[in-house]
Amino acid sequence: MKFDIVTIFPRMVEATLADGVVARGIERGLLDVEVHDLRDHTTDRHRSVDDVPYGGGPGMVMKPEPLARAVRQIRERRGDPATVILLTPQGRRFTQADAVRLSTLKHVVLLCGRYEGMDERVRTAVATEELSIGDYVLSGGELAALVVMDAVGRLIPGVVGDSRSVEEDSFARGLLDYPHYTRPSEFEGSRVPDVLLSGHHEEVRRWRKRAALRRTLERRPELLDAAALDDEERAMLGEIRREQERDHERD
Ligand code: 6GU
């Protein structure tokens, strides 16, 4: 899978390609990542990528031409991408479902926004979609592009060593993860739940499922509306809710 990232901070992006899951994908020949310096696509002496806003007001606006030129060159050198994504806080919220969708594509271009904003014609004439990674403001799209590439890259078969850890991920099924434990069996007075030491695989499986449901209900109840629960999970969730009602009555 090919990624092309267009940014005014290429070193910031390149620094993250040396380690971690994306680095592994590159080493294994599964990911082909190129970072493009937006300033290489300017034509003026000052290599300007921004200009004052029409209509006045504070801040600068990213010019459309360097971004359009960068994407044109990517098309010429690397082929037509399946999607050109503009990373901006105005975008639709990036979710695991987007990561899964993007992981099926052959070639994704990520455009990192900077400054107060982008000329609107980047959105309409250059990008094919706009994504945000959450409801907070970053000073640029670089970190967001790296988040998207990490979340997508780890779904490419072979990038993560053990594919079971991707399949069993929290969010792969729309629920939060169950608690994990390793040795020692007692740490600062806190013991690992007995069931995990018991060797009863079926009981362990049920304990984990129940713990994941309980956590999701307590911390992110809205996820349960969208999660595809099986019969066992629906029954467990009913039990957990009844337990919680009993606990509240007692308070
Ligand atoms: Cl994609 N860009 C910026 N600048 N801020 C963000 C974001 C993106 N997603 C969340 N906050």
XYZ file of N, CA, C and O in Angstrom, residues 146-231:
344
model
N -0.256 11.129 10.744
C 0.485 10.002 11.312
C -0.443 9.059 12.055
O -0.258 7.838 12.013
N -1.442 9.617 12.718
C -2.441 8.784 13.404
C -3.167 7.915 12.374
O -3.318 6.699 12.547
N -3.598 8.541 11.286
C -4.335 7.802 10.247
C -3.439 6.708 9.656
O -3.853 5.551 9.518
N -2.187 7.063 9.358
C -1.300 6.075 8.726
C -1.014 4.909 9.669
O -0.944 3.758 9.242
N -0.864 5.181 10.952
C -0.619 4.115 11.925
C -1.841 3.190 12.026
O -1.719 1.967 11.949
N -3.013 3.798 12.186
C -4.237 3.003 12.353
C -4.527 2.158 11.111
O -4.976 1.004 11.226
N -4.244 2.705 9.934
C -4.484 1.979 8.682
C -3.374 0.950 8.461
O -3.644 -0.215 8.144
N -2.134 1.374 8.664
C -0.983 0.507 8.379
C -1.015 -0.785 9.162
O -0.703 -1.856 8.620
N -1.428 -0.713 10.419
C -1.416 -1.938 11.233
C -2.495 -2.939 10.817
O -2.462 -4.090 11.249
N -3.438 -2.498 9.959
C -4.468 -3.417 9.461
C -4.020 -4.154 8.200
O -4.693 -5.077 7.749
N -2.901 -3.724 7.603
C -2.412 -4.389 6.391
C -1.821 -5.738 6.816
O -0.938 -5.780 7.686
N -2.300 -6.839 6.233
C -1.819 -8.155 6.661
C -0.295 -8.248 6.608
O 0.319 -7.875 5.605
N 0.312 -8.707 7.705
C 1.760 -8.875 7.761
C 2.500 -7.739 8.454
O 3.646 -7.904 8.850
N 1.845 -6.579 8.598
C 2.533 -5.438 9.234
C 2.676 -5.698 10.741
O 3.751 -5.502 11.305
N 1.609 -6.134 11.381
C 1.669 -6.521 12.789
C 1.980 -8.015 12.837
O 1.361 -8.797 12.120
N 2.984 -8.376 13.646
C 3.480 -9.745 13.684
C 2.387 -10.792 13.840
O 2.266 -11.698 13.022
N 1.575 -10.652 14.886
C 0.560 -11.661 15.186
C -0.812 -11.102 14.797
O -1.329 -10.213 15.460
N -1.380 -11.632 13.708
C -2.635 -11.059 13.196
C -3.774 -11.214 14.206
O -4.755 -10.488 14.135
N -3.628 -12.140 15.162
C -4.692 -12.282 16.163
C -4.833 -11.007 16.992
O -5.917 -10.660 17.418
N -3.703 -10.319 17.241
C -3.820 -9.112 18.072
C -4.568 -8.001 17.340
O -5.166 -7.147 17.966
N -4.564 -8.018 16.027
C -5.358 -7.037 15.287
C -6.834 -7.432 15.302
O -7.713 -6.609 15.517
N -7.087 -8.750 15.102
C -8.476 -9.214 15.081
C -9.160 -9.029 16.431
O -10.350 -8.746 16.515
N -8.412 -9.207 17.507
C -9.012 -9.132 18.841
C -8.956 -7.739 19.426
O -9.360 -7.525 20.565
N -8.442 -6.782 18.639
C -8.329 -5.423 19.131
C -9.574 -4.906 19.767
O -10.664 -5.163 19.301
N -9.345 -4.077 20.758
C -10.393 -3.190 21.200
C -10.822 -2.416 19.953
O -9.983 -2.065 19.126
N -12.078 -2.203 19.767
C -12.640 -1.445 18.643
C -12.791 -2.274 17.383
O -13.608 -1.935 16.548
N -12.004 -3.360 17.228
C -12.248 -4.197 16.061
C -13.705 -4.643 16.131
O -14.384 -4.742 15.120
N -14.200 -4.885 17.351
C -15.593 -5.299 17.502
C -16.453 -4.177 18.074
O -17.570 -4.410 18.494
N -15.903 -2.988 18.186
C -16.706 -1.863 18.653
C -16.846 -1.772 20.157
O -17.672 -1.009 20.646
N -16.047 -2.555 20.900
C -16.071 -2.498 22.371
C -14.695 -2.103 22.886
O -13.688 -2.257 22.207
N -14.654 -1.628 24.124
C -13.366 -1.408 24.765
C -12.743 -2.755 25.121
O -13.427 -3.775 25.186
N -11.452 -2.742 25.366
C -10.710 -3.960 25.657
C -10.952 -4.429 27.102
O -11.258 -3.617 27.972
N -10.788 -5.714 27.329
C -10.838 -6.252 28.711
C -9.499 -5.973 29.394
O -8.501 -5.699 28.720
N -9.427 -6.064 30.749
C -8.149 -5.821 31.435
C -7.154 -6.954 31.174
O -7.543 -8.117 31.087
N -5.894 -6.584 31.041
C -4.815 -7.554 30.817
C -3.933 -7.655 32.049
O -3.759 -6.668 32.771
N -3.361 -8.825 32.270
C -2.426 -9.040 33.382
C -1.272 -9.911 32.919
O -1.449 -10.784 32.073
N -0.081 -9.662 33.506
C 1.029 -10.584 33.328
C 1.673 -10.794 34.696
O 1.158 -10.304 35.709
N 2.774 -11.534 34.758
C 3.410 -11.761 36.059
C 3.959 -10.449 36.632
O 4.318 -9.565 35.848
N 4.052 -10.281 37.933
C 3.749 -11.267 38.980
C 2.242 -11.385 39.265
O 1.488 -10.479 38.943
N 1.845 -12.476 39.896
C 0.424 -12.691 40.174
C -0.067 -11.785 41.296
O -1.265 -11.576 41.445
N 0.881 -11.245 42.086
C 0.501 -10.216 43.057
C 1.466 -9.050 42.925
O 2.688 -9.241 42.904
N 0.909 -7.831 42.803
C 1.733 -6.625 42.641
C 1.187 -5.538 43.557
O 0.018 -5.164 43.436
N 2.013 -5.088 44.499
C 1.608 -4.054 45.462
C 0.256 -4.374 46.076
O -0.621 -3.510 46.166
N 0.101 -5.619 46.479
C -1.120 -6.027 47.182
C -2.302 -6.311 46.280
O -3.371 -6.691 46.756
N -2.140 -6.140 44.980
C -3.256 -6.352 44.063
C -3.030 -7.656 43.294
O -1.992 -7.829 42.639
N -4.030 -8.552 43.399
C -3.877 -9.877 42.799
C -4.543 -9.975 41.430
O -5.552 -9.316 41.166
N -3.973 -10.795 40.575
C -4.584 -11.110 39.285
C -5.855 -11.923 39.566
O -5.833 -12.799 40.434
N -6.982 -11.614 38.896
C -8.209 -12.389 39.132
C -7.957 -13.898 38.993
O -7.297 -14.340 38.040
N -8.482 -14.669 39.968
C -8.233 -16.117 40.030
C -8.566 -16.830 38.720
O -7.860 -17.743 38.308
N -9.645 -16.395 38.077
C -10.098 -17.105 36.878
C -8.993 -17.145 35.801
O -8.858 -18.132 35.072
N -8.164 -16.105 35.759
C -7.118 -16.049 34.729
C -5.976 -17.021 35.032
O -5.192 -17.361 34.142
N -5.883 -17.438 36.294
C -4.835 -18.400 36.688
C -5.370 -19.829 36.650
O -4.630 -20.784 36.858
N -6.694 -19.971 36.403
C -7.356 -21.265 36.612
C -7.072 -22.256 35.486
O -7.201 -23.459 35.682
N -6.740 -21.748 34.292
C -6.565 -22.651 33.159
C -7.877 -23.089 32.523
O -7.871 -23.890 31.589
N -9.013 -22.560 33.004
C -10.313 -22.896 32.381
C -10.563 -21.941 31.216
O -11.036 -20.823 31.415
N -10.273 -22.397 30.001
C -10.326 -21.488 28.849
C -11.701 -20.877 28.640
O -11.825 -19.710 28.311
N -12.744 -21.697 28.832
C -14.103 -21.200 28.612
C -14.467 -20.132 29.654
O -15.071 -19.109 29.313
N -14.062 -20.352 30.894
C -14.348 -19.344 31.924
C -13.559 -18.071 31.674
O -14.061 -16.970 31.915
N -12.325 -18.223 31.225
C -11.498 -17.044 30.906
C -12.174 -16.240 29.792
O -12.304 -15.011 29.873
N -12.615 -16.956 28.767
C -13.270 -16.289 27.630
C -14.492 -15.492 28.101
O -14.676 -14.328 27.734
N -15.311 -16.126 28.938
C -16.526 -15.444 29.418
C -16.182 -14.261 30.331
O -16.805 -13.209 30.267
N -15.174 -14.433 31.174
C -14.749 -13.334 32.068
C -14.294 -12.121 31.258
O -14.657 -10.990 31.554
N -13.523 -12.379 30.222
C -13.006 -11.275 29.402
C -14.121 -10.547 28.670
O -14.139 -9.325 28.578
N -15.059 -11.335 28.135
C -16.170 -10.758 27.409
C -16.985 -9.851 28.322
O -17.328 -8.719 27.986
N -17.270 -10.365 29.516
C -18.058 -9.633 30.491
C -17.330 -8.357 30.939
O -17.937 -7.293 31.070
N -16.004 -8.486 31.148
C -15.214 -7.329 31.589
C -15.192 -6.251 30.504
O -15.263 -5.061 30.791
N -15.094 -6.679 29.245
C -15.090 -5.714 28.134
C -16.438 -4.995 28.058
O -16.503 -3.777 27.866
N -17.517 -5.750 28.233
C -18.851 -5.142 28.191
C -19.045 -4.178 29.361
O -19.561 -3.071 29.183
N -18.599 -4.582 30.546
C -18.778 -3.737 31.725
C -18.018 -2.403 31.544
O -18.536 -1.333 31.794
N -16.799 -2.518 31.068
C -15.977 -1.327 30.845
C -16.611 -0.399 29.826
O -16.625 0.816 29.988
N -17.090 -0.991 28.750
C -17.702 -0.179 27.699
C -18.948 0.510 28.237
O -19.164 1.703 27.991
N -19.756 -0.218 29.003
C -20.976 0.361 29.579
C -20.640 1.509 30.526
O -21.303 2.543 30.530
N -19.579 1.336 31.324
C -19.231 2.361 32.309
C -18.582 3.582 31.672
O -18.831 4.713 32.081
N -17.708 3.350 30.663
C -16.906 4.461 30.152
C -17.409 5.046 28.841
O -17.244 6.234 28.594
N -17.918 4.185 27.961
C -18.314 4.634 26.613
C -19.637 3.992 26.216
O -19.710 3.275 25.221
N -20.710 4.255 26.998
C -21.981 3.560 26.717
C -22.473 3.761 25.288
O -23.150 2.891 24.748
N -22.136 4.898 24.668
C -22.629 5.165 23.305
C -22.082 4.149 22.294
O -22.683 3.928 21.244
N -20.948 3.521 22.632
C -20.389 2.517 21.708
C -21.293 1.288 21.617
O -21.318 0.606 20.599
N -22.008 1.007 22.703
C -22.844 -0.200 22.716
C -23.997 -0.101 21.726
O -24.462 -1.114 21.197
N -24.442 1.130 21.427
C -25.551 1.290 20.477
C -25.147 0.804 19.091
O -25.955 0.277 18.343
N -23.874 1.023 18.745
C -23.419 0.685 17.396
C -22.793 -0.709 17.330
O -22.657 -1.270 16.244
N -22.419 -1.286 18.482
C -21.713 -2.575 18.476
C -22.655 -3.704 18.053
O -23.823 -3.712 18.417
N -22.117 -4.627 17.251
C -22.905 -5.794 16.838
C -22.716 -6.885 17.886
O -21.759 -7.653 17.832
N -23.620 -6.943 18.865
C -23.477 -7.903 19.968
C -24.120 -9.234 19.589
O -25.170 -9.265 18.954
N -23.484 -10.320 20.011
C -24.115 -11.629 19.792
C -25.047 -11.934 20.973
O -25.160 -11.149 21.915
N -25.739 -13.086 20.914
C -26.742 -13.421 21.935
C -26.124 -13.455 23.326
O -26.694 -12.950 24.291
